[in-house]
Coordinates of C-alpha atoms in Angstrom, one line a residue:
M27 CA 11.2 41.1 4.1
S28 CA 8.8 38.2 5.0
Q29 CA 9.2 36.4 8.1
F30 CA 8.2 33.2 6.3
R31 CA 10.6 30.9 4.5
L32 CA 7.7 30.1 1.8
E33 CA 4.1 30.9 1.7
G34 CA 1.3 31.0 -1.0
K35 CA -2.3 29.7 -1.9
L36 CA -3.3 25.8 -2.6
H37 CA -3.5 24.9 -6.1
I38 CA -6.8 25.4 -8.0
V39 CA -7.6 21.9 -8.2
Y40 CA -8.4 22.1 -4.5
I41 CA -11.8 23.0 -5.3
L42 CA -12.6 19.5 -7.3
K43 CA -13.6 18.1 -4.2
Y44 CA -16.3 20.4 -3.7
I45 CA -17.3 20.6 -7.3
R46 CA -18.3 16.7 -6.9
Y47 CA -20.3 17.2 -4.0
G48 CA -22.2 20.0 -6.0
I49 CA -22.4 17.2 -8.7
F50 CA -23.9 14.5 -6.3
L51 CA -26.3 17.1 -5.0
S52 CA -27.3 18.0 -8.2
L53 CA -28.6 14.2 -8.7
L54 CA -31.5 14.7 -5.9
P55 CA -33.8 16.9 -8.4
L56 CA -33.4 14.7 -11.3
L57 CA -34.7 11.7 -9.3
R58 CA -38.1 13.6 -9.0
V59 CA -38.1 13.6 -12.6
L60 CA -37.6 9.9 -12.9
L61 CA -40.7 9.5 -10.7
S62 CA -42.8 11.9 -12.6
W63 CA -41.6 11.6 -16.4
D64 CA -42.7 15.4 -17.0
L65 CA -40.8 17.9 -19.3
Q66 CA -41.4 20.7 -17.4
A67 CA -40.3 18.9 -14.1
L68 CA -37.3 18.0 -16.2
L69 CA -36.8 21.7 -17.1
L70 CA -37.3 22.9 -13.5
A71 CA -34.7 20.0 -12.4
L72 CA -32.2 21.4 -14.8
W73 CA -32.5 24.8 -13.5
Q74 CA -32.1 23.7 -10.0
D75 CA -29.1 21.7 -11.1
A76 CA -27.5 24.8 -12.8
A77 CA -28.4 26.8 -9.5
I78 CA -26.6 23.9 -7.3
L79 CA -23.6 23.6 -9.2
L80 CA -23.0 27.5 -9.6
G81 CA -23.4 27.9 -5.8
M82 CA -21.1 25.1 -5.0
L83 CA -18.7 26.7 -7.5
V84 CA -19.0 30.0 -5.8
L85 CA -18.5 28.5 -2.4
A86 CA -15.4 26.6 -3.4
I87 CA -13.6 29.5 -4.7
A88 CA -14.2 31.2 -1.5
I89 CA -12.9 28.4 0.4
W90 CA -9.9 28.4 -2.0
R91 CA -9.4 32.1 -1.8
Q92 CA -9.1 31.8 1.9
S93 CA -7.1 28.5 2.3
S94 CA -3.3 29.1 2.6
F95 CA -0.1 27.6 3.4
R96 CA 3.2 29.0 4.9
L97 CA 6.4 27.4 5.9
E98 CA 7.8 29.3 8.9
E99 CA 11.1 28.6 10.6
D100 CA 10.4 25.3 12.3
T101 CA 6.6 24.6 11.6
F102 CA 4.6 24.1 8.7
V103 CA 1.1 25.7 8.8
L104 CA -2.1 24.7 6.8
C105 CA -5.2 26.8 6.9
Q106 CA -8.5 25.6 5.3
G107 CA -12.0 26.3 5.4
L108 CA -14.3 29.5 5.2
F109 CA -17.1 29.6 8.2
F110 CA -15.4 27.0 10.2
R111 CA -11.7 27.5 9.9
R112 CA -9.1 24.8 10.4
K113 CA -5.5 25.5 10.9
I114 CA -2.8 22.2 11.2
T115 CA 0.6 23.1 12.3
V116 CA 3.2 20.3 11.9
R117 CA 6.9 20.6 13.3
T118 CA 9.2 20.2 10.5
S119 CA 11.7 18.4 12.5
Q120 CA 9.2 15.4 13.4
L121 CA 8.5 14.9 9.7
A122 CA 9.6 11.4 8.5
A123 CA 8.6 11.6 5.0
V124 CA 7.6 13.9 2.4
V125 CA 5.9 12.3 -0.8
L126 CA 5.0 14.4 -4.1
H127 CA 2.3 12.8 -6.2
R128 CA 1.7 14.1 -9.9
P129 CA -0.8 11.9 -11.4
L130 CA -1.7 12.6 -15.3
Y131 CA -4.7 15.0 -14.5
L132 CA -2.3 17.0 -12.0
R133 CA 0.3 17.2 -14.5
V134 CA -1.9 18.7 -16.9
L135 CA -3.4 21.3 -14.4
G136 CA 0.3 22.0 -13.0
G137 CA -0.5 20.7 -9.7
T138 CA 1.1 18.3 -7.3
R139 CA -0.3 16.6 -4.1
V140 CA 1.9 16.9 -1.0
E141 CA 1.8 14.4 2.0
L142 CA 3.6 15.2 4.8
H143 CA 4.0 12.3 7.2
S144 CA 4.8 12.7 10.8
A145 CA 7.5 10.6 13.0
T146 CA 4.7 9.9 15.7
C147 CA 2.5 12.7 16.5
Q148 CA -1.1 13.1 15.4
P149 CA -2.2 14.1 12.6
R150 CA 0.0 11.4 10.9
V151 CA -0.6 12.6 7.6
V152 CA -0.8 16.2 6.4
Q153 CA -2.2 16.2 2.8
C154 CA -2.8 19.2 0.5
H155 CA -2.4 20.5 -3.2
L156 CA 0.2 22.9 -4.3
S157 CA 1.4 24.0 -7.7
K158 CA 4.6 22.2 -9.0
R159 CA 6.9 25.1 -8.1
H160 CA 5.6 25.5 -4.7
A161 CA 5.7 21.9 -3.8
A162 CA 9.3 21.3 -5.2
L163 CA 10.3 24.1 -3.1
L164 CA 8.9 22.7 -0.1
A165 CA 10.1 19.5 -0.3
E166 CA 13.5 20.9 -0.8
V167 CA 13.2 22.9 2.1
L168 CA 11.8 20.4 4.3
M169 CA 14.5 17.6 3.3
P170 CA 17.2 19.0 0.9
V171 CA 18.6 16.9 -1.6
E172 CA 22.0 17.9 -2.1
Q173 CA 24.1 15.2 -4.1
D174 CA 21.7 12.4 -5.2
A175 CA 24.1 9.7 -5.6
V176 CA 21.7 7.0 -7.5
L177 CA 22.4 3.3 -5.5
Y178 CA 19.4 1.8 -7.0
A179 CA 18.1 1.9 -10.7
P180 CA 16.7 -1.4 -12.4
S181 CA 17.1 -2.0 -16.0
G182 CA 17.2 -5.0 -18.2
A183 CA 16.2 -8.3 -16.7
E184 CA 16.4 -6.5 -13.3
R185 CA 13.8 -3.9 -14.4
V186 CA 11.3 -7.1 -15.3
R187 CA 11.9 -9.1 -12.1
F188 CA 11.5 -5.5 -10.0
T189 CA 8.1 -5.0 -12.2
M190 CA 6.9 -8.1 -11.2
L191 CA 7.7 -8.0 -7.5
S192 CA 5.8 -4.6 -7.4
A193 CA 2.7 -5.7 -8.9
N194 CA -0.2 -6.7 -6.7
I195 CA -3.1 -8.6 -8.3
L196 CA -5.3 -8.4 -5.6
T197 CA -5.3 -4.6 -5.4
T198 CA -5.5 -4.3 -9.1
A199 CA -8.5 -6.5 -8.9
A200 CA -10.4 -4.3 -6.5
L201 CA -9.3 -1.4 -8.3
V202 CA -10.9 -3.0 -11.6
L203 CA -14.1 -3.8 -9.8
F204 CA -14.4 -0.1 -8.5
S205 CA -13.6 1.2 -11.9
A206 CA -16.2 -0.8 -13.6
R207 CA -18.8 0.1 -11.1
Q208 CA -17.9 3.9 -11.2
T209 CA -18.2 3.6 -15.2
E210 CA -21.4 2.1 -15.2
K211 CA -22.6 4.8 -12.9
I212 CA -21.4 7.8 -14.9
L213 CA -22.1 6.2 -18.5
G214 CA -25.6 4.5 -17.3
E215 CA -26.4 1.1 -17.0
D216 CA -27.1 0.1 -20.6
V217 CA -23.4 1.5 -21.5
G218 CA -22.0 -0.2 -18.7
Q219 CA -23.5 -3.6 -19.7
L220 CA -22.4 -3.0 -22.9
L221 CA -18.8 -2.8 -22.0
G222 CA -19.2 -5.4 -19.3
Q223 CA -20.1 -7.8 -22.4
L224 CA -17.6 -6.7 -24.5
A225 CA -15.0 -7.6 -21.8
L226 CA -16.7 -10.8 -21.1
D227 CA -16.5 -11.7 -24.9
N228 CA -12.6 -11.1 -24.8
L229 CA -12.2 -13.4 -21.7
N230 CA -14.2 -15.8 -23.4
R231 CA -12.0 -16.3 -26.6
L232 CA -9.0 -16.1 -24.1
E233 CA -10.7 -18.9 -22.4
Q234 CA -10.7 -20.9 -25.5
L235 CA -6.9 -20.5 -25.9
V236 CA -6.5 -21.6 -23.0
E237 CA -8.6 -24.5 -23.1
L238 CA -6.4 -26.0 -25.5
I239 CA -4.0 -27.0 -22.7
L240 CA -6.0 -26.7 -19.4
P241 CA -9.0 -28.6 -18.5
A242 CA -12.3 -26.8 -19.2
G243 CA -13.2 -26.4 -15.5
I244 CA -9.8 -24.3 -14.5
A245 CA -9.4 -22.7 -17.8
W246 CA -11.9 -19.6 -16.9
V247 CA -10.1 -19.4 -13.6
A248 CA -6.6 -19.2 -15.1
T249 CA -7.9 -16.6 -18.1
L250 CA -9.2 -14.2 -15.2
V251 CA -6.2 -14.7 -13.1
F252 CA -3.6 -14.1 -15.8
T253 CA -5.8 -11.0 -17.0
L254 CA -5.4 -9.5 -13.7
W255 CA -2.1 -10.3 -13.4
G256 CA -1.5 -8.7 -16.9
I257 CA -3.4 -5.5 -15.7
A258 CA -1.2 -5.5 -12.4
L259 CA 1.8 -5.8 -14.3
F260 CA 0.9 -3.1 -16.8
F261 CA 0.4 -0.8 -14.0
S262 CA 3.4 -1.7 -12.2
L263 CA 5.4 -1.2 -15.6
L264 CA 4.0 2.6 -15.6
S265 CA 4.8 3.1 -11.9
T266 CA 8.4 1.7 -11.8
S267 CA 9.3 3.3 -15.2
H268 CA 12.4 5.4 -14.7
F269 CA 12.7 4.5 -10.8
R270 CA 15.9 5.8 -9.2
V271 CA 16.6 5.4 -5.5
G272 CA 19.7 7.4 -4.1
R273 CA 20.4 8.4 -1.0
S274 CA 22.0 12.2 0.2
G275 CA 23.2 12.7 3.6
G276 CA 20.1 11.6 5.8
I277 CA 17.7 11.5 3.5
I278 CA 16.4 8.5 1.0
H279 CA 15.2 9.9 -2.3
A280 CA 13.2 7.9 -4.6
K281 CA 11.4 8.9 -7.5
G282 CA 9.8 7.2 -10.8
G283 CA 6.8 6.7 -12.9
I284 CA 5.9 7.3 -16.3
L285 CA 2.5 8.7 -16.6
N286 CA 2.0 9.2 -13.0
H287 CA 5.0 10.6 -11.3
S288 CA 5.8 10.3 -7.7
E289 CA 8.7 11.4 -5.5
Q290 CA 9.3 10.2 -1.9
R291 CA 12.1 11.7 0.5
I292 CA 12.5 9.4 3.6
A293 CA 14.6 10.6 6.7
L294 CA 16.9 7.9 7.9
A295 CA 16.7 9.3 11.5
F296 CA 13.0 8.4 11.8
L297 CA 13.5 5.1 9.9
T298 CA 11.6 2.2 11.7
Y299 CA 12.0 -0.9 9.8
C300 CA 13.5 -2.5 6.6
D301 CA 11.1 -5.5 5.6
V302 CA 12.4 -8.2 3.0
R303 CA 9.1 -9.8 2.2
I304 CA 9.6 -13.3 0.9
T305 CA 6.2 -13.9 -1.5
P306 CA 5.5 -16.5 -3.7
V307 CA 6.8 -14.7 -6.7
A308 CA 9.8 -13.7 -4.8
R309 CA 10.6 -17.3 -4.3
L310 CA 10.4 -17.9 -8.3
M311 CA 12.5 -14.7 -9.0
R312 CA 15.1 -15.6 -6.3
C313 CA 15.0 -12.1 -4.8
A314 CA 12.5 -10.2 -2.5
P315 CA 11.2 -6.9 -2.5
V316 CA 12.2 -4.5 0.3
Y317 CA 10.0 -2.0 1.9
L318 CA 10.8 0.7 4.1
Q319 CA 8.7 2.4 7.1
A320 CA 9.3 5.8 8.5
G321 CA 7.5 6.8 11.1
S322 CA 3.6 6.7 9.9
Y323 CA 5.0 6.3 6.2
T324 CA 5.5 3.1 4.5
T325 CA 6.6 2.7 0.8
P326 CA 3.7 1.6 -1.5
L327 CA 6.3 0.0 -3.8
P328 CA 9.4 -1.7 -2.8
L329 CA 12.5 0.6 -2.9
F330 CA 14.9 -2.3 -3.6
M331 CA 15.1 -5.9 -4.9
Y332 CA 17.3 -7.8 -2.4
K333 CA 19.1 -11.2 -2.8
K334 CA 21.8 -13.1 -1.6
G335 CA 25.4 -11.3 -1.9
R336 CA 23.8 -7.7 -2.4
E337 CA 23.5 -6.8 1.6
G338 CA 26.5 -4.4 0.9
L339 CA 24.3 -2.1 -1.4
L340 CA 21.4 -2.3 0.8
Q341 CA 23.6 -1.3 3.9
A342 CA 24.8 1.9 1.6
L343 CA 20.9 2.7 1.3
V344 CA 20.1 1.7 5.1
P345 CA 22.9 2.0 7.4
G346 CA 22.3 -0.3 10.3
F347 CA 20.9 -2.8 8.1
C348 CA 21.4 -6.6 9.1
E349 CA 20.5 -9.6 7.3
V350 CA 18.0 -11.7 8.8
K351 CA 19.1 -15.2 9.4
K352 CA 16.5 -17.8 9.9
K353 CA 17.2 -19.4 13.5
S354 CA 15.9 -23.0 14.2
Q355 CA 13.6 -23.0 17.3
R356 CA 12.9 -25.5 19.7
L357 CA 10.0 -27.6 18.3
L358 CA 9.3 -30.0 21.3
D359 CA 6.6 -27.9 23.0
R360 CA 6.0 -25.4 20.3
S361 CA 2.1 -25.2 19.5
L362 CA 1.0 -26.7 16.4
P363 CA -2.6 -25.6 16.3
Q364 CA -1.4 -22.0 16.5
F365 CA 0.3 -21.8 13.5
F366 CA -1.4 -24.3 11.1
W367 CA -5.1 -24.1 11.9
K368 CA -6.0 -21.2 9.4
G369 CA -4.0 -23.1 6.5
G370 CA -5.5 -26.2 7.9
V371 CA -9.2 -25.2 8.1
V372 CA -8.6 -23.9 4.2
F373 CA -7.1 -27.3 3.2
L374 CA -9.5 -29.5 4.9
L375 CA -12.6 -27.6 3.4
S376 CA -11.3 -27.5 0.2
I377 CA -10.7 -31.4 0.2
A378 CA -14.1 -31.8 1.2
L379 CA -15.6 -29.7 -1.3
W380 CA -13.4 -31.5 -3.8
A381 CA -14.1 -34.8 -2.5
V382 CA -18.0 -34.1 -3.0
S383 CA -17.6 -32.7 -6.3
V384 CA -15.8 -35.7 -7.5
W385 CA -18.7 -37.8 -6.1
K386 CA -21.7 -35.2 -7.3
L387 CA -20.4 -32.6 -9.8
P388 CA -17.4 -34.1 -11.6
Q389 CA -17.4 -31.1 -14.0
W390 CA -16.4 -28.7 -11.2
S391 CA -13.8 -31.2 -9.5
M392 CA -10.8 -29.5 -11.5
M393 CA -11.9 -26.0 -10.8
L394 CA -12.1 -26.7 -7.1
L395 CA -8.5 -28.1 -7.0
I396 CA -7.4 -24.4 -7.2
P397 CA -8.4 -23.7 -3.3
V398 CA -6.8 -27.4 -2.6
V399 CA -3.7 -26.2 -3.8
L400 CA -3.8 -22.5 -2.0
G401 CA -4.5 -24.7 1.1
V402 CA -1.3 -26.5 0.6
G403 CA 0.7 -23.2 0.3
L404 CA -0.6 -21.7 3.3
L405 CA 0.2 -25.0 5.1
A406 CA 3.7 -24.7 3.6
V407 CA 4.0 -21.1 4.8
S408 CA 2.9 -22.2 8.1
L409 CA 5.4 -24.7 8.2
E410 CA 8.2 -22.1 7.8
G411 CA 6.6 -20.1 10.6
W412 CA 6.5 -23.1 12.9
L413 CA 10.5 -23.7 12.1
W414 CA 11.6 -20.4 12.1
E415 CA 9.3 -17.7 13.5
S416 CA 11.6 -15.8 16.0
I417 CA 13.2 -12.3 17.2
F418 CA 16.6 -11.8 18.5
Q419 CA 18.4 -8.4 19.3
L420 CA 22.0 -7.6 18.4
S421 CA 24.4 -5.9 20.0
A422 CA 24.0 -2.4 17.9
G423 CA 20.7 -2.2 19.3
V424 CA 19.0 -3.7 16.0
T425 CA 16.1 -6.0 16.3
C426 CA 15.5 -8.7 14.0
A427 CA 12.1 -10.4 13.5
C428 CA 11.2 -13.2 11.3
Y429 CA 7.4 -14.2 10.9
T430 CA 4.8 -15.4 8.3
K431 CA 1.6 -14.0 7.4
A432 CA -0.7 -15.2 4.5
F433 CA 1.2 -16.6 1.9
T434 CA 4.6 -14.0 2.9
R435 CA 7.4 -14.8 5.1
H436 CA 8.7 -11.1 6.7
E437 CA 12.1 -10.6 7.6
C438 CA 12.2 -7.3 9.5
C439 CA 15.3 -5.5 10.2
I440 CA 13.9 -3.3 13.3
L441 CA 16.1 0.0 13.2
T442 CA 14.4 2.0 15.9
Q443 CA 14.0 1.2 19.9
D444 CA 10.7 3.5 20.1
F445 CA 8.3 0.6 20.4
C446 CA 6.5 -1.2 22.9
L447 CA 6.4 -4.8 24.0
Q448 CA 3.5 -7.1 25.4
T449 CA 3.7 -10.7 26.1
M450 CA 0.3 -12.7 26.3
Q451 CA 0.1 -16.2 27.7
T452 CA -2.7 -18.7 28.0
P453 CA -2.7 -21.4 30.9
F454 CA -1.5 -23.8 28.1
T455 CA 1.3 -21.7 27.1
Q456 CA 2.4 -20.9 30.8
Q457 CA 3.1 -24.5 31.4
V458 CA 5.9 -24.9 28.6
A459 CA 6.9 -21.3 29.6
R460 CA 6.0 -19.9 26.1
C461 CA 4.0 -16.6 25.1
N462 CA 3.1 -14.5 22.1
L463 CA 5.4 -11.2 21.9
T464 CA 3.8 -8.3 20.1
L465 CA 5.8 -5.2 18.8
F466 CA 3.7 -1.8 18.9
L467 CA 5.8 0.4 16.4
P468 CA 5.4 4.1 16.2
S469 CA 3.1 3.7 13.1
G470 CA 0.6 1.9 15.0
E471 CA 1.4 -1.3 13.2
K472 CA 1.8 -4.3 15.4
L473 CA 4.4 -7.1 15.0
L474 CA 3.2 -10.7 16.0
I475 CA 5.6 -13.2 17.1
R476 CA 4.0 -16.5 18.1
N477 CA 4.7 -19.2 20.6
L478 CA 8.0 -17.8 21.7
K479 CA 10.2 -19.1 24.3
Q480 CA 9.7 -16.6 27.4
Y481 CA 13.3 -16.3 28.3
E482 CA 13.8 -15.3 24.7
A483 CA 11.0 -12.6 24.9
H484 CA 12.6 -11.1 28.0
K485 CA 16.0 -10.8 26.1
I486 CA 14.5 -8.0 23.8
R487 CA 15.2 -4.8 25.7
L488 CA 14.5 -1.2 25.0
T489 CA 17.8 0.8 24.7
G490 CA 18.6 4.2 23.6

C-alpha cells in the first residue's frame, strides 16, 4: 500500500511553456534571413528552426517525465526540473484556498490548472497543471465538500445585475490591446493592420449612429467606451454563467463559467475580510458586489450581490459578517487637502483644458467635458471619504473599516485579528491629535484610513 494519499505526474500541457521558449528561439535564425534575403540562408534557417524545436521538445518531455506531485498525510509536494531540481512543500493545514481553472484549451486537452493559496507563508501561491481526475481528487482531499447547500445562484434580473457588477472595463481594455498586439505579431503586420482597419471602420459606423443623439466631439469617445463595455459584459456573461455559491461546513464553494470553467474552495478559518465595494455601477444598480479575501487569495469575481435587507443571507455564507454602518466623523479639524487633492488636481486641470479649448479649439470643447465629469466624480467620492472614512471594532473582535479609493467606496468587514497596525503623524496632524492608520493584512495588502482621531486609532486592539 502506498504511503501517499495521492500521487502522479503533471499533465502533458506542462511542456507547452518550454515549446513556447523554443518558438521564440527559432525566430533568431530567421532574423538573419531578413537581412540577407538569400534562399540558401532561408533553407539553413529552417533547418536550424527544426533542430531548435526538436531539441526543446525532447528537453520538455524529459523535464515533464521528471516532474511529479504527491499528497502526503499533511503536506503537498511538487517536484519540477531536470538539471536543477526544485521541490516545493506546502502544509495542507495552512491552505486558505484551492482554485481550479479549466479554460477552453485545457478542457480540450483534459487538463486543469490548480492553484494552492497559502494562508500566510511563502510561497503564497503554488501552481501546477494536473489531469481533470487528479485535480478533482486533490481538491476533494484538501477541502472536501460534503453537502453543498447553494446559497446564491443569480437568475433573471438578478443575473443581469450580477453580470454588470462583475464586468471590468479597464481590464477588458488592457486585454483587448494586448490581444491586438499579439495578433499582429502572430499573423504579421499587414494582416494585423487589415484587421485593425476593419475594426476601425465598424467603430466609425457606430460613431455615425451615436452622432445622431450626441455632439460629434464626444460621439467617438462614447462609442469606444460602450464598445469596450460590451466586450467586458460579454466576458463577464461567460464567466458568471451557471454561477453557484454554497457552503459546506467550513468551506465556501463557488463555481461557474460556460467556456472557461472555474471552481473556488475557500477555507472560512483563514478568511481575512469581506469587502463590499460601492462602485459607480453599484450605485445605479442599488446593490454592491462582495469580494472575499482568504490568506493570499482574493476572489477575482464577486461571490455575492449585497443590498439592504439581505444581511442574513450573507451572514449564512460568511459567519461573523457585520454591516459596516457609515459613522459621521468630527470634521472641524479634519484635513481637506488630504482627501481632495487628487480629485481637485484632476478637476482643475480638466477645467483649464476645457476653458482653453472653448477659446482656441471649440470643436474639442465637448470632448474635453468628459475629464471634467470624471473630476467631479472623484471630488464626490473624496467628499464621502472626508465625511465617513473611519474604522471601529465590535465586541466580537470584528473590525469594520470604511474608506475610499478612486471612484469606489470600500466597506470592509475584517474577520481576522492576524494583522499589524501602523500610525503615522505629521507636525500638522500632531497639533490636532489626528493620524493616518494603516492595517497590514496577511496577504500583504494595506488598508489606509486617513486623518483619523488619535484616540479612535488607539481603540483598535489586537486580540485573540
